[in-house]
Amino acid sequence: MSSLQECITHMDAGITRVSETMPGLPVREVVLLRLLLMTSSSVVAHIDQLLKPYGMSDSDFRTLMMIYSAPDGRASPSELCDAAQQGATNMTRIANVLVKLGFITRAASAEDRRRIELSITPAGKRFARKLLPTLYPRVHGAFASLSAGEKKTLDHLLRRVAANIDNLTASDPRP
Protein backbone atom coordinates (compact mmCIF):
# COMPACT_ATOMS: atom_id res chain seq x y z
CA MET A 1 0.00 0.00 0.00
CA SER A 2 1.35 3.41 -0.97
CA SER A 3 1.90 6.11 1.58
CA LEU A 4 -0.24 9.22 1.44
CA GLN A 5 2.84 11.22 0.39
CA GLU A 6 3.42 8.84 -2.54
CA CYS A 7 -0.21 9.17 -3.58
CA ILE A 8 0.10 12.96 -3.46
CA THR A 9 3.22 12.83 -5.65
CA HIS A 10 1.30 10.75 -8.24
CA MET A 11 -1.66 13.11 -7.98
CA ASP A 12 0.54 16.16 -8.60
CA ALA A 13 2.07 14.53 -11.69
CA GLY A 14 -1.34 13.54 -13.03
CA ILE A 15 -2.85 16.98 -12.53
CA THR A 16 0.17 18.54 -14.23
CA ARG A 17 -0.30 16.24 -17.25
CA VAL A 18 -4.02 17.05 -17.43
CA SER A 19 -3.36 20.79 -17.15
CA GLU A 20 -1.11 20.58 -20.22
CA THR A 21 -4.07 19.37 -22.32
CA MET A 22 -6.87 21.29 -20.60
CA PRO A 23 -6.38 25.04 -20.84
CA GLY A 24 -7.96 26.95 -17.99
CA LEU A 25 -7.89 24.03 -15.53
CA PRO A 26 -7.85 25.63 -12.06
CA VAL A 27 -4.78 23.62 -11.02
CA ARG A 28 -4.30 25.06 -7.53
CA GLU A 29 -7.98 24.57 -6.65
CA VAL A 30 -8.03 21.04 -8.08
CA VAL A 31 -4.92 20.17 -6.04
CA LEU A 32 -6.47 21.61 -2.87
CA LEU A 33 -9.73 19.69 -3.35
CA ARG A 34 -7.84 16.46 -4.05
CA LEU A 35 -5.66 17.02 -0.95
CA LEU A 36 -8.79 17.48 1.18
CA LEU A 37 -10.35 14.32 -0.25
CA MET A 38 -7.18 12.24 0.02
CA THR A 39 -6.38 13.24 3.60
CA SER A 40 -10.00 12.76 4.64
CA SER A 41 -10.19 9.32 3.01
CA SER A 42 -6.94 8.31 4.66
CA VAL A 43 -8.15 9.36 8.11
CA VAL A 44 -11.49 7.57 7.65
CA ALA A 45 -9.72 4.38 6.48
CA HIS A 46 -7.42 4.50 9.52
CA ILE A 47 -10.32 5.04 11.93
CA ASP A 48 -12.29 2.25 10.24
CA GLN A 49 -9.36 -0.10 10.93
CA LEU A 50 -9.25 0.96 14.59
CA LEU A 51 -13.01 0.42 14.97
CA LYS A 52 -13.22 -2.88 13.06
CA PRO A 53 -12.56 -5.04 16.16
CA TYR A 54 -15.62 -3.42 17.78
CA GLY A 55 -17.87 -4.13 14.78
CA MET A 56 -18.10 -0.45 13.91
CA SER A 57 -17.11 1.94 11.14
CA ASP A 58 -16.16 5.60 11.23
CA SER A 59 -19.74 6.65 10.35
CA ASP A 60 -21.09 4.43 13.16
CA PHE A 61 -18.71 5.99 15.69
CA ARG A 62 -19.34 9.56 14.51
CA THR A 63 -23.08 8.96 14.86
CA LEU A 64 -22.60 7.51 18.35
CA MET A 65 -20.58 10.59 19.29
CA MET A 66 -23.29 12.90 17.92
CA ILE A 67 -25.88 11.17 20.10
CA TYR A 68 -23.45 11.19 23.04
CA SER A 69 -22.95 14.96 22.66
CA ALA A 70 -26.62 15.78 21.98
CA PRO A 71 -28.73 17.42 24.69
CA ASP A 72 -30.03 14.64 26.93
CA GLY A 73 -28.12 12.10 24.79
CA ARG A 74 -30.97 11.86 22.27
CA ALA A 75 -31.43 12.69 18.60
CA SER A 76 -33.78 11.79 15.78
CA PRO A 77 -32.50 9.88 12.75
CA SER A 78 -33.38 12.82 10.48
CA GLU A 79 -31.32 15.23 12.61
CA LEU A 80 -28.43 12.80 12.48
CA CYS A 81 -28.74 12.39 8.69
CA ASP A 82 -28.26 16.12 8.26
CA ALA A 83 -25.41 16.43 10.77
CA ALA A 84 -23.58 13.30 9.60
CA GLN A 85 -24.24 13.90 5.91
CA GLN A 86 -25.74 10.42 5.60
CA GLY A 87 -28.77 9.23 3.69
CA ALA A 88 -31.80 7.80 5.47
CA THR A 89 -30.98 4.23 4.40
CA ASN A 90 -27.43 4.42 5.72
CA MET A 91 -28.62 6.06 8.95
CA THR A 92 -31.00 3.14 9.44
CA ARG A 93 -28.05 0.76 8.96
CA ILE A 94 -25.94 2.77 11.42
CA ALA A 95 -28.75 2.82 14.00
CA ASN A 96 -29.20 -0.95 13.59
CA VAL A 97 -25.48 -1.50 14.25
CA LEU A 98 -25.50 0.74 17.34
CA VAL A 99 -28.69 -0.86 18.70
CA LYS A 100 -27.26 -4.35 18.15
CA LEU A 101 -24.07 -3.34 20.02
CA GLY A 102 -26.23 -2.03 22.88
CA PHE A 103 -24.86 1.52 22.51
CA ILE A 104 -28.20 3.18 21.70
CA THR A 105 -31.91 2.50 21.96
CA ARG A 106 -34.58 3.32 19.39
CA ALA A 107 -38.02 4.38 20.60
CA ALA A 108 -40.96 6.61 19.73
CA SER A 109 -40.62 10.15 21.05
CA ALA A 110 -42.60 10.96 24.18
CA GLU A 111 -43.60 14.33 22.62
CA ASP A 112 -44.57 13.00 19.18
CA ARG A 113 -45.20 9.26 18.80
CA ARG A 114 -44.64 9.55 15.02
CA ARG A 115 -41.06 10.64 15.62
CA ILE A 116 -38.30 8.12 16.41
CA GLU A 117 -35.62 9.00 18.95
CA LEU A 118 -32.25 7.39 19.31
CA SER A 119 -30.83 7.55 22.84
CA ILE A 120 -27.39 6.64 24.09
CA THR A 121 -27.23 3.84 26.66
CA PRO A 122 -24.88 3.60 29.64
CA ALA A 123 -22.89 1.03 27.61
CA GLY A 124 -22.63 3.53 24.74
CA LYS A 125 -21.37 6.22 27.10
CA ARG A 126 -18.80 3.83 28.59
CA PHE A 127 -17.60 2.82 25.14
CA ALA A 128 -17.22 6.45 24.01
CA ARG A 129 -15.34 7.34 27.21
CA LYS A 130 -13.09 4.31 26.77
CA LEU A 131 -12.34 4.65 23.05
CA LEU A 132 -12.12 8.39 22.52
CA PRO A 133 -8.96 8.94 24.63
CA THR A 134 -7.16 6.23 22.63
CA LEU A 135 -7.63 8.40 19.53
CA TYR A 136 -6.06 11.54 21.07
CA PRO A 137 -2.45 10.66 20.14
CA ARG A 138 -3.47 10.13 16.50
CA VAL A 139 -5.38 13.40 16.41
CA HIS A 140 -2.41 15.25 17.91
CA GLY A 141 -0.03 13.44 15.57
CA ALA A 142 -1.96 14.43 12.45
CA PHE A 143 -1.36 18.10 13.26
CA ALA A 144 2.00 17.78 15.05
CA SER A 145 3.94 19.80 12.48
CA LEU A 146 1.54 22.77 12.67
CA SER A 147 1.90 25.61 15.13
CA ALA A 148 -1.09 26.80 17.16
CA GLY A 149 -1.42 29.75 14.80
CA GLU A 150 -1.33 27.51 11.73
CA LYS A 151 -4.03 25.28 13.22
CA LYS A 152 -6.19 28.34 13.85
CA THR A 153 -5.60 29.55 10.29
CA LEU A 154 -6.39 26.12 8.84
CA ASP A 155 -9.63 26.02 10.87
CA HIS A 156 -10.60 29.46 9.59
CA LEU A 157 -9.77 28.61 5.95
CA LEU A 158 -11.62 25.29 6.00
CA ARG A 159 -14.70 27.00 7.43
CA ARG A 160 -14.54 29.57 4.62
CA VAL A 161 -14.27 26.80 2.01
CA ALA A 162 -17.26 25.06 3.66
CA ALA A 163 -19.28 28.31 3.40
CA ASN A 164 -18.32 28.60 -0.29
CA ILE A 165 -19.45 25.03 -0.92
CA ASP A 166 -22.75 25.73 0.89
CA ASN A 167 -23.25 28.79 -1.35
CA LEU A 168 -22.50 26.76 -4.48
CA THR A 169 -24.88 23.96 -3.59
CA ALA A 170 -27.63 26.38 -2.49
CA SER A 171 -27.53 28.16 -5.85
CA ASP A 172 -27.21 25.02 -8.01
CA PRO A 173 -30.28 25.01 -10.28
CA ARG A 174 -30.00 21.28 -11.07
CA PRO A 175 -32.48 18.94 -9.36
PDB file of C-alpha atoms in Angstrom:
ATOM      1  CA  MET A   1       0.000   0.000   0.000  1.00  0.00           C
ATOM      2  CA  SER A   2       1.346   3.414  -0.970  1.00  0.00           C
ATOM      3  CA  SER A   3       1.897   6.114   1.585  1.00  0.00           C
ATOM      4  CA  LEU A   4      -0.240   9.225   1.444  1.00  0.00           C
ATOM      5  CA  GLN A   5       2.838  11.219   0.394  1.00  0.00           C
ATOM      6  CA  GLU A   6       3.423   8.835  -2.540  1.00  0.00           C
ATOM      7  CA  CYS A   7      -0.210   9.170  -3.577  1.00  0.00           C
ATOM      8  CA  ILE A   8       0.099  12.960  -3.459  1.00  0.00           C
ATOM      9  CA  THR A   9       3.224  12.828  -5.649  1.00  0.00           C
ATOM     10  CA  HIS A  10       1.304  10.746  -8.238  1.00  0.00           C
ATOM     11  CA  MET A  11      -1.663  13.109  -7.985  1.00  0.00           C
ATOM     12  CA  ASP A  12       0.542  16.160  -8.601  1.00  0.00           C
ATOM     13  CA  ALA A  13       2.067  14.531 -11.686  1.00  0.00           C
ATOM     14  CA  GLY A  14      -1.338  13.541 -13.026  1.00  0.00           C
ATOM     15  CA  ILE A  15      -2.851  16.976 -12.529  1.00  0.00           C
ATOM     16  CA  THR A  16       0.171  18.540 -14.227  1.00  0.00           C
ATOM     17  CA  ARG A  17      -0.297  16.241 -17.252  1.00  0.00           C
ATOM     18  CA  VAL A  18      -4.021  17.046 -17.433  1.00  0.00           C
ATOM     19  CA  SER A  19      -3.360  20.791 -17.149  1.00  0.00           C
ATOM     20  CA  GLU A  20      -1.115  20.578 -20.225  1.00  0.00           C
ATOM     21  CA  THR A  21      -4.067  19.374 -22.320  1.00  0.00           C
ATOM     22  CA  MET A  22      -6.873  21.287 -20.595  1.00  0.00           C
ATOM     23  CA  PRO A  23      -6.377  25.041 -20.843  1.00  0.00           C
ATOM     24  CA  GLY A  24      -7.962  26.952 -17.991  1.00  0.00           C
ATOM     25  CA  LEU A  25      -7.889  24.031 -15.534  1.00  0.00           C
ATOM     26  CA  PRO A  26      -7.855  25.627 -12.063  1.00  0.00           C
ATOM     27  CA  VAL A  27      -4.779  23.621 -11.025  1.00  0.00           C
ATOM     28  CA  ARG A  28      -4.298  25.060  -7.532  1.00  0.00           C
ATOM     29  CA  GLU A  29      -7.980  24.567  -6.649  1.00  0.00           C
ATOM     30  CA  VAL A  30      -8.029  21.035  -8.083  1.00  0.00           C
ATOM     31  CA  VAL A  31      -4.918  20.171  -6.040  1.00  0.00           C
ATOM     32  CA  LEU A  32      -6.467  21.614  -2.869  1.00  0.00           C
ATOM     33  CA  LEU A  33      -9.728  19.688  -3.345  1.00  0.00           C
ATOM     34  CA  ARG A  34      -7.845  16.457  -4.053  1.00  0.00           C
ATOM     35  CA  LEU A  35      -5.664  17.017  -0.950  1.00  0.00           C
ATOM     36  CA  LEU A  36      -8.787  17.483   1.176  1.00  0.00           C
ATOM     37  CA  LEU A  37     -10.352  14.324  -0.254  1.00  0.00           C
ATOM     38  CA  MET A  38      -7.176  12.238   0.020  1.00  0.00           C
ATOM     39  CA  THR A  39      -6.384  13.235   3.597  1.00  0.00           C
ATOM     40  CA  SER A  40      -9.998  12.757   4.638  1.00  0.00           C
ATOM     41  CA  SER A  41     -10.190   9.323   3.013  1.00  0.00           C
ATOM     42  CA  SER A  42      -6.937   8.309   4.662  1.00  0.00           C
ATOM     43  CA  VAL A  43      -8.151   9.363   8.112  1.00  0.00           C
ATOM     44  CA  VAL A  44     -11.486   7.568   7.648  1.00  0.00           C
ATOM     45  CA  ALA A  45      -9.718   4.380   6.480  1.00  0.00           C
ATOM     46  CA  HIS A  46      -7.421   4.501   9.520  1.00  0.00           C
ATOM     47  CA  ILE A  47     -10.322   5.041  11.929  1.00  0.00           C
ATOM     48  CA  ASP A  48     -12.292   2.252  10.241  1.00  0.00           C
ATOM     49  CA  GLN A  49      -9.356  -0.099  10.933  1.00  0.00           C
ATOM     50  CA  LEU A  50      -9.254   0.960  14.594  1.00  0.00           C
ATOM     51  CA  LEU A  51     -13.008   0.415  14.973  1.00  0.00           C
ATOM     52  CA  LYS A  52     -13.225  -2.877  13.064  1.00  0.00           C
ATOM     53  CA  PRO A  53     -12.559  -5.042  16.162  1.00  0.00           C
ATOM     54  CA  TYR A  54     -15.615  -3.417  17.778  1.00  0.00           C
ATOM     55  CA  GLY A  55     -17.866  -4.132  14.783  1.00  0.00           C
ATOM     56  CA  MET A  56     -18.102  -0.454  13.910  1.00  0.00           C
ATOM     57  CA  SER A  57     -17.107   1.939  11.137  1.00  0.00           C
ATOM     58  CA  ASP A  58     -16.164   5.602  11.225  1.00  0.00           C
ATOM     59  CA  SER A  59     -19.738   6.646  10.345  1.00  0.00           C
ATOM     60  CA  ASP A  60     -21.091   4.429  13.157  1.00  0.00           C
ATOM     61  CA  PHE A  61     -18.713   5.986  15.688  1.00  0.00           C
ATOM     62  CA  ARG A  62     -19.342   9.563  14.509  1.00  0.00           C
ATOM     63  CA  THR A  63     -23.081   8.963  14.864  1.00  0.00           C
ATOM     64  CA  LEU A  64     -22.602   7.505  18.346  1.00  0.00           C
ATOM     65  CA  MET A  65     -20.583  10.593  19.295  1.00  0.00           C
ATOM     66  CA  MET A  66     -23.286  12.904  17.915  1.00  0.00           C
ATOM     67  CA  ILE A  67     -25.878  11.170  20.098  1.00  0.00           C
ATOM     68  CA  TYR A  68     -23.453  11.191  23.043  1.00  0.00           C
ATOM     69  CA  SER A  69     -22.953  14.955  22.657  1.00  0.00           C
ATOM     70  CA  ALA A  70     -26.619  15.780  21.982  1.00  0.00           C
ATOM     71  CA  PRO A  71     -28.728  17.422  24.691  1.00  0.00           C
ATOM     72  CA  ASP A  72     -30.030  14.637  26.927  1.00  0.00           C
ATOM     73  CA  GLY A  73     -28.120  12.103  24.786  1.00  0.00           C
ATOM     74  CA  ARG A  74     -30.969  11.862  22.271  1.00  0.00           C
ATOM     75  CA  ALA A  75     -31.425  12.691  18.597  1.00  0.00           C
ATOM     76  CA  SER A  76     -33.775  11.792  15.776  1.00  0.00           C
ATOM     77  CA  PRO A  77     -32.500   9.885  12.751  1.00  0.00           C
ATOM     78  CA  SER A  78     -33.378  12.821  10.477  1.00  0.00           C
ATOM     79  CA  GLU A  79     -31.323  15.231  12.612  1.00  0.00           C
ATOM     80  CA  LEU A  80     -28.433  12.800  12.482  1.00  0.00           C
ATOM     81  CA  CYS A  81     -28.744  12.393   8.692  1.00  0.00           C
ATOM     82  CA  ASP A  82     -28.264  16.124   8.263  1.00  0.00           C
ATOM     83  CA  ALA A  83     -25.414  16.431  10.769  1.00  0.00           C
ATOM     84  CA  ALA A  84     -23.581  13.296   9.603  1.00  0.00           C
ATOM     85  CA  GLN A  85     -24.241  13.896   5.910  1.00  0.00           C
ATOM     86  CA  GLN A  86     -25.739  10.424   5.604  1.00  0.00           C
ATOM     87  CA  GLY A  87     -28.766   9.229   3.688  1.00  0.00           C
ATOM     88  CA  ALA A  88     -31.796   7.798   5.475  1.00  0.00           C
ATOM     89  CA  THR A  89     -30.984   4.232   4.400  1.00  0.00           C
ATOM     90  CA  ASN A  90     -27.432   4.418   5.720  1.00  0.00           C
ATOM     91  CA  MET A  91     -28.617   6.061   8.948  1.00  0.00           C
ATOM     92  CA  THR A  92     -30.998   3.138   9.444  1.00  0.00           C
ATOM     93  CA  ARG A  93     -28.052   0.761   8.960  1.00  0.00           C
ATOM     94  CA  ILE A  94     -25.942   2.773  11.424  1.00  0.00           C
ATOM     95  CA  ALA A  95     -28.750   2.823  13.999  1.00  0.00           C
ATOM     96  CA  ASN A  96     -29.197  -0.947  13.594  1.00  0.00           C
ATOM     97  CA  VAL A  97     -25.478  -1.498  14.253  1.00  0.00           C
ATOM     98  CA  LEU A  98     -25.497   0.742  17.339  1.00  0.00           C
ATOM     99  CA  VAL A  99     -28.690  -0.857  18.701  1.00  0.00           C
ATOM    100  CA  LYS A 100     -27.258  -4.348  18.146  1.00  0.00           C
ATOM    101  CA  LEU A 101     -24.075  -3.335  20.016  1.00  0.00           C
ATOM    102  CA  GLY A 102     -26.225  -2.034  22.883  1.00  0.00           C
ATOM    103  CA  PHE A 103     -24.862   1.516  22.509  1.00  0.00           C
ATOM    104  CA  ILE A 104     -28.201   3.181  21.697  1.00  0.00           C
ATOM    105  CA  THR A 105     -31.911   2.499  21.963  1.00  0.00           C
ATOM    106  CA  ARG A 106     -34.578   3.319  19.386  1.00  0.00           C
ATOM    107  CA  ALA A 107     -38.021   4.378  20.598  1.00  0.00           C
ATOM    108  CA  ALA A 108     -40.963   6.608  19.731  1.00  0.00           C
ATOM    109  CA  SER A 109     -40.622  10.148  21.047  1.00  0.00           C
ATOM    110  CA  ALA A 110     -42.605  10.962  24.178  1.00  0.00           C
ATOM    111  CA  GLU A 111     -43.596  14.328  22.619  1.00  0.00           C
ATOM    112  CA  ASP A 112     -44.575  12.996  19.184  1.00  0.00           C
ATOM    113  CA  ARG A 113     -45.203   9.263  18.797  1.00  0.00           C
ATOM    114  CA  ARG A 114     -44.640   9.548  15.015  1.00  0.00           C
ATOM    115  CA  ARG A 115     -41.058  10.637  15.616  1.00  0.00           C
ATOM    116  CA  ILE A 116     -38.299   8.125  16.412  1.00  0.00           C
ATOM    117  CA  GLU A 117     -35.621   8.999  18.951  1.00  0.00           C
ATOM    118  CA  LEU A 118     -32.245   7.389  19.306  1.00  0.00           C
ATOM    119  CA  SER A 119     -30.830   7.547  22.844  1.00  0.00           C
ATOM    120  CA  ILE A 120     -27.390   6.642  24.095  1.00  0.00           C
ATOM    121  CA  THR A 121     -27.234   3.842  26.658  1.00  0.00           C
ATOM    122  CA  PRO A 122     -24.885   3.599  29.645  1.00  0.00           C
ATOM    123  CA  ALA A 123     -22.885   1.034  27.613  1.00  0.00           C
ATOM    124  CA  GLY A 124     -22.632   3.535  24.740  1.00  0.00           C
ATOM    125  CA  LYS A 125     -21.371   6.225  27.103  1.00  0.00           C
ATOM    126  CA  ARG A 126     -18.799   3.825  28.595  1.00  0.00           C
ATOM    127  CA  PHE A 127     -17.602   2.817  25.143  1.00  0.00           C
ATOM    128  CA  ALA A 128     -17.224   6.447  24.007  1.00  0.00           C
ATOM    129  CA  ARG A 129     -15.339   7.342  27.206  1.00  0.00           C
ATOM    130  CA  LYS A 130     -13.088   4.312  26.768  1.00  0.00           C
ATOM    131  CA  LEU A 131     -12.345   4.651  23.048  1.00  0.00           C
ATOM    132  CA  LEU A 132     -12.121   8.393  22.515  1.00  0.00           C
ATOM    133  CA  PRO A 133      -8.964   8.935  24.628  1.00  0.00           C
ATOM    134  CA  THR A 134      -7.157   6.227  22.631  1.00  0.00           C
ATOM    135  CA  LEU A 135      -7.627   8.403  19.530  1.00  0.00           C
ATOM    136  CA  TYR A 136      -6.061  11.538  21.066  1.00  0.00           C
ATOM    137  CA  PRO A 137      -2.452  10.658  20.142  1.00  0.00           C
ATOM    138  CA  ARG A 138      -3.466  10.129  16.504  1.00  0.00           C
ATOM    139  CA  VAL A 139      -5.377  13.401  16.407  1.00  0.00           C
ATOM    140  CA  HIS A 140      -2.412  15.254  17.908  1.00  0.00           C
ATOM    141  CA  GLY A 141      -0.035  13.436  15.568  1.00  0.00           C
ATOM    142  CA  ALA A 142      -1.964  14.428  12.447  1.00  0.00           C
ATOM    143  CA  PHE A 143      -1.360  18.096  13.264  1.00  0.00           C
ATOM    144  CA  ALA A 144       1.998  17.779  15.051  1.00  0.00           C
ATOM    145  CA  SER A 145       3.935  19.802  12.479  1.00  0.00           C
ATOM    146  CA  LEU A 146       1.538  22.766  12.667  1.00  0.00           C
ATOM    147  CA  SER A 147       1.897  25.613  15.130  1.00  0.00           C
ATOM    148  CA  ALA A 148      -1.087  26.797  17.158  1.00  0.00           C
ATOM    149  CA  GLY A 149      -1.417  29.749  14.799  1.00  0.00           C
ATOM    150  CA  GLU A 150      -1.332  27.506  11.730  1.00  0.00           C
ATOM    151  CA  LYS A 151      -4.028  25.282  13.218  1.00  0.00           C
ATOM    152  CA  LYS A 152      -6.192  28.336  13.846  1.00  0.00           C
ATOM    153  CA  THR A 153      -5.598  29.551  10.288  1.00  0.00           C
ATOM    154  CA  LEU A 154      -6.388  26.116   8.843  1.00  0.00           C
ATOM    155  CA  ASP A 155      -9.626  26.016  10.868  1.00  0.00           C
ATOM    156  CA  HIS A 156     -10.599  29.456   9.590  1.00  0.00           C
ATOM    157  CA  LEU A 157      -9.766  28.608   5.955  1.00  0.00           C
ATOM    158  CA  LEU A 158     -11.625  25.291   5.996  1.00  0.00           C
ATOM    159  CA  ARG A 159     -14.699  27.003   7.434  1.00  0.00           C
ATOM    160  CA  ARG A 160     -14.545  29.567   4.615  1.00  0.00           C
ATOM    161  CA  VAL A 161     -14.271  26.800   2.012  1.00  0.00           C
ATOM    162  CA  ALA A 162     -17.263  25.061   3.662  1.00  0.00           C
ATOM    163  CA  ALA A 163     -19.276  28.311   3.403  1.00  0.00           C
ATOM    164  CA  ASN A 164     -18.319  28.604  -0.285  1.00  0.00           C
ATOM    165  CA  ILE A 165     -19.455  25.034  -0.915  1.00  0.00           C
ATOM    166  CA  ASP A 166     -22.745  25.734   0.890  1.00  0.00           C
ATOM    167  CA  ASN A 167     -23.255  28.786  -1.351  1.00  0.00           C
ATOM    168  CA  LEU A 168     -22.502  26.760  -4.480  1.00  0.00           C
ATOM    169  CA  THR A 169     -24.881  23.961  -3.588  1.00  0.00           C
ATOM    170  CA  ALA A 170     -27.632  26.377  -2.491  1.00  0.00           C
ATOM    171  CA  SER A 171     -27.526  28.160  -5.847  1.00  0.00           C
ATOM    172  CA  ASP A 172     -27.208  25.022  -8.008  1.00  0.00           C
ATOM    173  CA  PRO A 173     -30.283  25.006 -10.280  1.00  0.00           C
ATOM    174  CA  ARG A 174     -29.998  21.284 -11.074  1.00  0.00           C
ATOM    175  CA  PRO A 175     -32.482  18.939  -9.363  1.00  0.00           C
TER     176      PRO A 175
END
